[in-house]
Amino acid sequence: MSFVVRAAHAFDGQRFVPDGLQVQVQGDRIVAVRPARAPLPVGLPVLDRPDATLLPGLIDTHVHLVAGAEPDALSLDAGRSADQREQVVRRSLLQQVRAGVTAVRDLGDNRFAVVDRTVRDDEPSVVGSGPPITSVGGHCAALGGAASGVRALRAAVAERHERGAQTVKLIVSGGAMTAGSDLLLDQFEDADVRVVVDEAHRRGLPVTAHAHSVSAVQTCLTADVDAIEHCTCLTAAGIHTPSEVVDALAARRIWVCPTFGRLPTLPPSPQAIEVMRRTGMTLDARFAQVGRLYAAGVPLTAGSDAGIHPAKPHGVLAYAVGELVRSGLPVDAAVTAATSGAAEACGLATTAGRLRPGMVADLVVVDGDVERDVSALTRIRDVVLRGRLVVVSGAERSALS
Ligand SMILES: [Zn+2]
């Protein structure tokens, strides 16, 4: 199927394009990108959106597809049958696509349920890590990824590589969502993390590390990980991000995903509120920290940690972008973190994240002008997934789908 999507406002993956764009889709690819005012190709159906913004499909760099946003969702997963788990994964993916997300990086598989399954035509593309590698009894150990000692850590990386995982997720500090785990305590020594990184790099896999405590972030830097999830730099007295940490993250271009994004109508999880009470950390301090990382040149992505509790259902990535703006990022930088930046961080840069001929035709159209009002990202109008219109609003449905 060949068609054109035209909108009065557009974001090309890195910057807003004055006066909008028209994007021509053929099969699963973008074949032409022209100014909105250019003559339309003859004989092709047109999805015309004069009051809307056209963007590359959004990419959520941190999701948990096996988690369905119940309270304690990650622990619930352990009790599910394979069929029940598949239902949760499918529902998670459909919620993501309805929110304009056309690719996700799954960083919390149970065993290899997500890595092993085949993505269906109406589901976002998936980059999967398999179960996070964690310490015995550590954060997320119920997902099946606990390992200890050099030999077991190497074997864990090898297994992920052989089963088709595209990245390695390593839990370096404790986490809030596992009972008995402490964010301020570290689970692995520098040498253990180094073993995982060396084995992964030898096999061509990047390592993204979960780290809340400042010491875990420092361990990640010593061991040369490729990306850090959360990167809260938490201490017993709140957030403390040493300048040398900021400088190293920027100089080595380590991707940081602050895991922002939650429904504004619901409070943070009770676990997150407890961490704030205990350490004195505030949301404003967190926004200020992320703004400081951006100002120093640290590359950021907009992953949401979707699925882990009721305020973080699948499909909240638009709110993560809004929180990056609240942290001080210009709107174009914040949207880049959910498009071309996210694509680069996930190894998808050659196919996704930009409106450019030759790229896979993943597109989203939202009502309003995102450049002036970033909350427009929550108002999804149309979604094109690998060249297929999977969400279409209005009368065009019959003409184009
Ligand atoms: Zn997570």
Short mmCIF file of C-alpha atoms and ligand atoms in Angstrom, two decimals:
data_model
loop_
_atom_site.label_atom_id
_atom_site.label_comp_id
_atom_site.label_asym_id
_atom_site.label_seq_id
_atom_site.Cartn_x
_atom_site.Cartn_y
_atom_site.Cartn_z
CA MET A 1 0.00 0.00 0.00
CA SER A 2 1.23 3.46 -0.89
CA PHE A 3 -0.05 6.69 0.63
CA VAL A 4 0.96 10.14 1.87
CA VAL A 5 0.70 11.60 5.36
CA ARG A 6 0.74 15.41 5.41
CA ALA A 7 0.70 17.66 8.47
CA ALA A 8 1.10 21.39 9.04
CA HIS A 9 3.66 20.77 11.80
CA ALA A 10 6.45 18.22 11.79
CA PHE A 11 9.42 16.95 13.79
CA ASP A 12 11.99 15.05 11.71
CA GLY A 13 13.64 13.15 14.57
CA GLN A 14 16.02 15.95 15.55
CA ARG A 15 14.28 19.26 14.93
CA PHE A 16 10.96 20.87 14.16
CA VAL A 17 10.40 21.63 10.50
CA PRO A 18 8.75 25.00 9.84
CA ASP A 19 5.51 24.66 7.83
CA GLY A 20 5.31 20.88 8.16
CA LEU A 21 6.05 17.90 5.95
CA GLN A 22 4.45 15.31 3.72
CA VAL A 23 5.81 11.78 4.02
CA GLN A 24 5.20 9.22 1.29
CA VAL A 25 4.96 5.61 2.38
CA GLN A 26 5.36 2.60 0.14
CA GLY A 27 5.27 -0.91 1.54
CA ASP A 28 7.00 -0.76 4.91
CA ARG A 29 9.29 2.16 4.01
CA ILE A 30 9.36 5.95 3.81
CA VAL A 31 10.13 6.66 0.14
CA ALA A 32 9.91 10.48 0.07
CA VAL A 33 9.85 13.41 2.49
CA ARG A 34 8.78 16.82 1.12
CA PRO A 35 7.64 20.18 2.49
CA ALA A 36 3.92 20.09 3.28
CA ARG A 37 3.26 22.76 0.64
CA ALA A 38 4.99 20.86 -2.20
CA PRO A 39 2.69 19.37 -4.88
CA LEU A 40 1.22 16.04 -3.80
CA PRO A 41 2.09 12.96 -5.85
CA VAL A 42 -0.71 12.16 -8.29
CA GLY A 43 -3.07 9.27 -7.58
CA LEU A 44 -2.08 8.46 -4.00
CA PRO A 45 -4.45 8.62 -1.04
CA VAL A 46 -3.54 11.41 1.42
CA LEU A 47 -4.03 11.51 5.16
CA ASP A 48 -4.23 15.28 5.56
CA ARG A 49 -3.79 16.77 9.05
CA PRO A 50 -3.77 20.59 8.98
CA ASP A 51 -3.93 21.01 12.80
CA ALA A 52 -1.49 18.29 13.75
CA THR A 53 2.19 17.37 14.15
CA LEU A 54 3.80 14.52 12.22
CA LEU A 55 6.71 12.74 13.91
CA PRO A 56 8.67 9.51 13.64
CA GLY A 57 7.04 6.78 15.74
CA LEU A 58 8.07 7.14 19.39
CA ILE A 59 10.54 4.70 20.97
CA ASP A 60 10.27 3.73 24.64
CA THR A 61 13.76 2.63 25.72
CA HIS A 62 12.74 1.03 29.03
CA VAL A 63 9.64 -1.12 29.38
CA HIS A 64 8.59 -4.29 31.16
CA LEU A 65 6.18 -6.04 28.83
CA VAL A 66 5.53 -8.88 31.31
CA ALA A 67 4.27 -6.31 33.82
CA GLY A 68 0.68 -5.10 33.51
CA ALA A 69 0.80 -2.03 35.79
CA GLU A 70 -0.81 -3.65 38.81
CA PRO A 71 0.54 -2.78 42.27
CA ASP A 72 3.67 -4.98 42.59
CA ALA A 73 3.33 -5.94 38.92
CA LEU A 74 6.83 -7.40 38.64
CA SER A 75 6.26 -9.85 41.48
CA LEU A 76 2.82 -10.87 40.14
CA ASP A 77 4.45 -12.06 36.95
CA ALA A 78 6.21 -14.96 38.68
CA GLY A 79 2.85 -16.63 39.41
CA ARG A 80 1.56 -16.55 35.84
CA SER A 81 1.30 -19.41 33.35
CA ALA A 82 2.93 -18.97 29.96
CA ASP A 83 -0.49 -18.24 28.39
CA GLN A 84 -1.35 -15.64 31.02
CA ARG A 85 2.05 -14.00 30.56
CA GLU A 86 1.55 -13.87 26.80
CA GLN A 87 -1.78 -12.09 27.32
CA VAL A 88 -0.08 -9.47 29.47
CA VAL A 89 2.75 -8.97 26.94
CA ARG A 90 0.28 -8.61 24.05
CA ARG A 91 -1.87 -6.11 25.96
CA SER A 92 1.24 -4.11 26.94
CA LEU A 93 2.36 -3.88 23.30
CA LEU A 94 -1.09 -2.78 22.08
CA GLN A 95 -1.26 -0.09 24.77
CA GLN A 96 2.14 1.16 23.64
CA VAL A 97 1.15 1.38 19.97
CA ARG A 98 -2.04 3.27 20.81
CA ALA A 99 0.20 5.83 22.53
CA GLY A 100 2.23 6.32 19.35
CA VAL A 101 5.10 4.02 20.37
CA THR A 102 6.34 1.97 17.41
CA ALA A 103 9.38 0.36 19.08
CA VAL A 104 10.21 -0.60 22.64
CA ARG A 105 13.29 -1.86 24.42
CA ASP A 106 12.21 -4.49 26.93
CA LEU A 107 14.55 -4.55 29.94
CA GLY A 108 12.78 -6.97 32.24
CA ASP A 109 11.80 -10.22 30.58
CA ASN A 110 10.81 -13.28 32.60
CA ARG A 111 13.16 -16.05 31.50
CA PHE A 112 13.01 -15.38 27.74
CA ALA A 113 9.27 -15.01 27.16
CA VAL A 114 9.61 -11.72 25.29
CA VAL A 115 12.84 -12.53 23.42
CA ASP A 116 11.40 -15.86 22.23
CA ARG A 117 8.07 -14.58 20.89
CA THR A 118 7.50 -13.23 17.38
CA VAL A 119 6.18 -9.68 17.08
CA ARG A 120 2.79 -9.54 15.32
CA ASP A 121 1.88 -7.10 12.55
CA ASP A 122 -0.03 -4.77 14.87
CA GLU A 123 2.64 -4.67 17.61
CA PRO A 124 5.63 -2.32 18.04
CA SER A 125 9.10 -3.65 17.22
CA VAL A 126 10.87 -5.07 20.26
CA VAL A 127 14.53 -4.92 21.28
CA GLY A 128 14.86 -7.34 24.19
CA SER A 129 17.42 -7.97 26.93
CA GLY A 130 16.04 -11.23 28.28
CA PRO A 131 15.91 -11.45 32.08
CA PRO A 132 18.03 -8.82 33.83
CA ILE A 133 21.28 -10.26 35.19
CA THR A 134 21.11 -9.75 38.94
CA SER A 135 22.66 -11.08 42.15
CA VAL A 136 21.27 -14.16 43.90
CA GLY A 137 18.18 -12.89 45.75
CA GLY A 138 18.75 -9.41 44.30
CA HIS A 139 16.46 -6.89 42.61
CA CYS A 140 14.29 -8.64 39.96
CA ALA A 141 15.77 -12.08 40.78
CA ALA A 142 12.25 -13.56 40.36
CA LEU A 143 12.62 -12.96 36.62
CA GLY A 144 15.21 -15.74 36.44
CA GLY A 145 18.44 -13.83 35.81
CA ALA A 146 20.39 -14.32 39.07
CA ALA A 147 24.08 -15.17 38.66
CA SER A 148 27.16 -15.05 40.87
CA GLY A 149 30.85 -15.51 40.14
CA VAL A 150 32.86 -14.98 36.97
CA ARG A 151 31.89 -18.22 35.27
CA ALA A 152 28.13 -17.79 35.87
CA LEU A 153 28.18 -14.14 34.80
CA ARG A 154 29.95 -15.01 31.55
CA ALA A 155 27.53 -17.88 30.94
CA ALA A 156 24.57 -15.55 31.56
CA VAL A 157 25.81 -13.16 28.87
CA ALA A 158 26.48 -16.05 26.48
CA GLU A 159 22.97 -17.41 26.98
CA ARG A 160 21.42 -14.02 26.17
CA HIS A 161 23.53 -13.70 23.06
CA GLU A 162 22.72 -17.20 21.86
CA ARG A 163 18.97 -16.78 22.45
CA GLY A 164 18.82 -13.57 20.45
CA ALA A 165 18.77 -10.82 23.08
CA GLN A 166 19.96 -7.53 21.55
CA THR A 167 21.24 -5.95 24.74
CA VAL A 168 22.31 -7.04 28.22
CA LYS A 169 20.58 -5.58 31.27
CA LEU A 170 22.58 -5.71 34.48
CA ILE A 171 21.20 -4.76 37.91
CA VAL A 172 24.06 -3.01 39.72
CA SER A 173 22.19 -1.46 42.67
CA GLY A 174 19.12 -2.59 44.54
CA GLY A 175 15.68 -1.46 43.41
CA ALA A 176 12.51 -0.13 45.00
CA MET A 177 10.09 -2.62 43.47
CA THR A 178 11.63 -5.79 45.00
CA ALA A 179 10.78 -6.50 48.64
CA GLY A 180 13.96 -6.66 50.74
CA SER A 181 16.09 -4.88 48.12
CA ASP A 182 17.70 -1.54 49.00
CA LEU A 183 18.38 1.10 46.31
CA LEU A 184 21.34 2.42 48.28
CA LEU A 185 23.12 -0.93 48.36
CA ASP A 186 25.13 -2.32 45.47
CA GLN A 187 24.77 -5.86 44.19
CA PHE A 188 28.01 -6.28 42.26
CA GLU A 189 31.66 -5.31 42.61
CA ASP A 190 33.48 -3.35 39.90
CA ALA A 191 35.19 -6.58 38.74
CA ASP A 192 31.87 -8.44 38.31
CA VAL A 193 30.44 -5.64 36.20
CA ARG A 194 33.65 -5.60 34.16
CA VAL A 195 33.26 -9.34 33.44
CA VAL A 196 29.72 -8.78 32.13
CA VAL A 197 30.75 -5.78 30.02
CA ASP A 198 33.79 -7.54 28.52
CA GLU A 199 31.84 -10.68 27.65
CA ALA A 200 28.97 -8.66 26.16
CA HIS A 201 31.26 -6.44 24.10
CA ARG A 202 33.20 -9.45 22.87
CA ARG A 203 29.87 -10.72 21.52
CA GLY A 204 28.83 -7.37 20.08
CA LEU A 205 26.14 -6.64 22.70
CA PRO A 206 25.79 -3.35 24.59
CA VAL A 207 25.25 -3.37 28.36
CA THR A 208 22.66 -1.18 30.02
CA ALA A 209 22.89 -1.07 33.80
CA HIS A 210 20.27 -0.37 36.44
CA ALA A 211 21.87 1.97 38.99
CA HIS A 212 20.24 4.14 41.66
CA SER A 213 23.01 4.68 44.21
CA VAL A 214 25.87 7.03 43.42
CA SER A 215 28.33 4.22 44.14
CA ALA A 216 26.58 1.94 41.62
CA VAL A 217 26.78 4.70 39.01
CA GLN A 218 30.51 5.03 39.75
CA THR A 219 30.91 1.25 39.38
CA CYS A 220 29.16 1.46 35.98
CA LEU A 221 31.63 4.13 34.88
CA THR A 222 34.65 2.14 36.09
CA ALA A 223 33.40 -0.93 34.21
CA ASP A 224 32.58 0.97 31.03
CA VAL A 225 28.87 0.16 30.57
CA ASP A 226 27.12 1.62 27.51
CA ALA A 227 23.99 2.98 29.19
CA ILE A 228 22.63 3.61 32.68
CA GLU A 229 18.97 3.25 33.65
CA HIS A 230 17.65 5.56 36.41
CA CYS A 231 21.11 7.02 37.21
CA THR A 232 19.57 8.65 40.28
CA CYS A 233 22.93 9.10 42.05
CA LEU A 234 21.10 8.56 45.32
CA THR A 235 22.71 8.76 48.75
CA ALA A 236 21.21 8.47 52.24
CA ALA A 237 20.83 12.27 52.08
CA GLY A 238 19.19 12.60 48.68
CA ILE A 239 20.61 13.04 45.20
CA HIS A 240 24.31 13.81 44.99
CA THR A 241 25.85 13.73 41.52
CA PRO A 242 29.61 14.40 41.62
CA SER A 243 30.93 16.62 38.84
CA GLU A 244 33.35 13.92 37.73
CA VAL A 245 30.40 11.56 37.20
CA VAL A 246 28.60 14.14 35.07
CA ASP A 247 31.78 14.83 33.08
CA ALA A 248 32.49 11.13 32.49
CA LEU A 249 28.91 10.40 31.36
CA ALA A 250 29.15 13.24 28.86
CA ALA A 251 32.71 12.60 27.63
CA ARG A 252 32.05 8.88 27.06
CA ARG A 253 28.56 9.46 25.65
CA ILE A 254 26.93 7.00 28.02
CA TRP A 255 23.18 6.93 27.45
CA VAL A 256 21.19 7.85 30.53
CA CYS A 257 17.51 6.99 30.82
CA PRO A 258 16.00 8.77 33.86
CA THR A 259 12.86 6.55 33.58
CA PHE A 260 10.50 9.50 33.76
CA GLY A 261 6.86 9.24 32.73
CA ARG A 262 3.82 8.54 34.85
CA LEU A 263 0.14 9.35 34.70
CA PRO A 264 -0.22 12.85 36.18
CA THR A 265 -3.50 11.81 37.79
CA LEU A 266 -1.86 9.22 40.05
CA PRO A 267 0.82 9.54 42.75
CA PRO A 268 4.22 7.83 42.44
CA SER A 269 4.35 4.24 43.76
CA PRO A 270 4.34 3.79 47.56
CA GLN A 271 7.87 2.40 47.18
CA ALA A 272 9.08 5.56 45.44
CA ILE A 273 7.36 7.75 48.06
CA GLU A 274 9.12 5.75 50.79
CA VAL A 275 12.51 6.30 49.10
CA MET A 276 11.83 10.05 48.96
CA ARG A 277 10.81 10.07 52.64
CA ARG A 278 13.89 8.12 53.67
CA THR A 279 16.50 10.08 51.73
CA GLY A 280 14.89 13.50 51.48
CA MET A 281 15.05 13.25 47.70
CA THR A 282 12.44 15.39 45.91
CA LEU A 283 11.05 15.31 42.39
CA ASP A 284 12.30 18.85 41.86
CA ALA A 285 15.83 17.76 42.81
CA ARG A 286 15.53 14.93 40.31
CA PHE A 287 14.39 17.29 37.53
CA ALA A 288 17.28 19.64 38.38
CA GLN A 289 19.76 16.74 38.22
CA VAL A 290 18.53 15.61 34.80
CA GLY A 291 18.66 19.21 33.56
CA ARG A 292 22.26 19.38 34.74
CA LEU A 293 23.12 16.16 32.87
CA TYR A 294 21.58 17.58 29.70
CA ALA A 295 23.40 20.90 30.04
CA ALA A 296 26.70 19.02 30.42
CA GLY A 297 26.08 17.09 27.19
CA VAL A 298 25.03 13.68 28.57
CA PRO A 299 22.91 11.88 25.95
CA LEU A 300 19.44 11.13 27.33
CA THR A 301 16.63 8.76 26.34
CA ALA A 302 12.99 8.91 27.36
CA GLY A 303 12.24 5.37 28.55
CA SER A 304 9.32 5.13 30.96
CA ASP A 305 9.79 1.90 32.99
CA ALA A 306 6.25 1.12 31.82
CA GLY A 307 4.28 -1.65 33.48
CA ILE A 308 5.78 -1.59 36.96
CA HIS A 309 2.86 -0.02 38.86
CA PRO A 310 -0.53 1.67 38.29
CA ALA A 311 0.89 5.16 37.62
CA LYS A 312 3.21 3.70 34.99
CA PRO A 313 1.01 1.73 32.60
CA HIS A 314 2.26 1.05 29.08
CA GLY A 315 1.82 4.14 26.93
CA VAL A 316 3.08 6.93 29.23
CA LEU A 317 6.12 7.90 27.15
CA ALA A 318 4.59 11.28 26.23
CA TYR A 319 4.65 12.20 29.92
CA ALA A 320 8.33 11.24 30.12
CA VAL A 321 9.03 13.72 27.32
CA GLY A 322 7.03 16.35 29.23
CA GLU A 323 9.13 15.72 32.35
CA LEU A 324 12.33 16.12 30.34
CA VAL A 325 11.04 19.55 29.28
CA ARG A 326 10.23 20.29 32.91
CA SER A 327 13.87 19.35 33.69
CA GLY A 328 15.06 22.12 31.39
CA LEU A 329 15.49 20.40 28.04
CA PRO A 330 14.36 22.37 24.98
CA VAL A 331 11.33 20.68 23.39
CA ASP A 332 13.31 19.48 20.36
CA ALA A 333 15.92 17.81 22.60
CA ALA A 334 13.23 16.15 24.70
CA VAL A 335 11.44 14.76 21.63
CA THR A 336 14.80 13.64 20.20
CA ALA A 337 15.22 11.57 23.38
CA ALA A 338 12.07 9.65 22.37
CA THR A 339 12.88 9.38 18.63
CA SER A 340 16.33 9.51 16.99
CA GLY A 341 18.22 9.50 20.30
CA ALA A 342 16.23 6.52 21.52
CA ALA A 343 16.80 4.76 18.20
CA GLU A 344 20.55 5.24 18.50
CA ALA A 345 20.57 4.00 22.09
CA CYS A 346 18.61 0.88 21.11
CA GLY A 347 20.66 0.01 18.02
CA LEU A 348 17.83 1.05 15.68
CA ALA A 349 19.41 4.16 14.16
CA THR A 350 19.51 2.82 10.61
CA THR A 351 15.79 2.02 10.52
CA ALA A 352 13.89 4.12 13.06
CA GLY A 353 13.64 7.49 14.77
CA ARG A 354 13.82 9.84 11.75
CA LEU A 355 11.61 10.98 8.89
CA ARG A 356 13.95 10.15 6.06
CA PRO A 357 13.63 8.15 2.82
CA GLY A 358 14.71 4.54 3.34
CA MET A 359 13.70 4.39 6.97
CA VAL A 360 10.98 2.00 8.12
CA ALA A 361 7.62 3.80 7.88
CA ASP A 362 6.88 4.21 11.60
CA LEU A 363 4.96 7.47 11.98
CA VAL A 364 2.75 9.18 14.52
CA VAL A 365 0.40 12.12 14.08
CA VAL A 366 -0.77 14.04 17.16
CA ASP A 367 -3.33 16.82 17.48
CA GLY A 368 -1.82 20.28 17.89
CA ASP A 369 1.66 21.78 17.61
CA VAL A 370 4.16 19.85 19.74
CA GLU A 371 6.78 22.60 19.46
CA ARG A 372 4.48 25.02 21.27
CA ASP A 373 2.79 22.51 23.56
CA VAL A 374 4.61 19.27 24.35
CA SER A 375 1.46 17.82 25.93
CA ALA A 376 0.14 17.48 22.36
CA LEU A 377 2.15 14.21 22.34
CA THR A 378 -0.59 12.68 24.50
CA ARG A 379 -3.23 13.41 21.83
CA ILE A 380 -2.62 10.57 19.37
CA ARG A 381 -4.47 10.84 16.11
CA ASP A 382 -2.87 8.32 13.73
CA VAL A 383 -0.15 5.70 13.97
CA VAL A 384 1.62 4.10 11.01
CA LEU A 385 3.49 0.93 11.96
CA ARG A 386 5.91 -0.52 9.41
CA GLY A 387 3.82 1.08 6.65
CA ARG A 388 0.42 -0.01 7.99
CA LEU A 389 -2.11 2.38 9.47
CA VAL A 390 -2.87 0.75 12.79
CA VAL A 391 -4.55 3.73 14.45
CA VAL A 392 -6.56 6.14 12.26
CA SER A 393 -8.96 8.78 13.47
CA GLY A 394 -11.87 10.19 11.48
CA ALA A 395 -13.37 9.42 8.10
CA GLU A 396 -10.04 8.50 6.48
CA ARG A 397 -10.25 5.06 8.05
CA SER A 398 -12.19 3.53 5.17
CA ALA A 399 -10.15 5.26 2.46
CA LEU A 400 -6.73 4.29 3.81
CA SER A 401 -6.92 1.17 5.89
ZN ZN B 1 12.76 -1.13 34.88
#
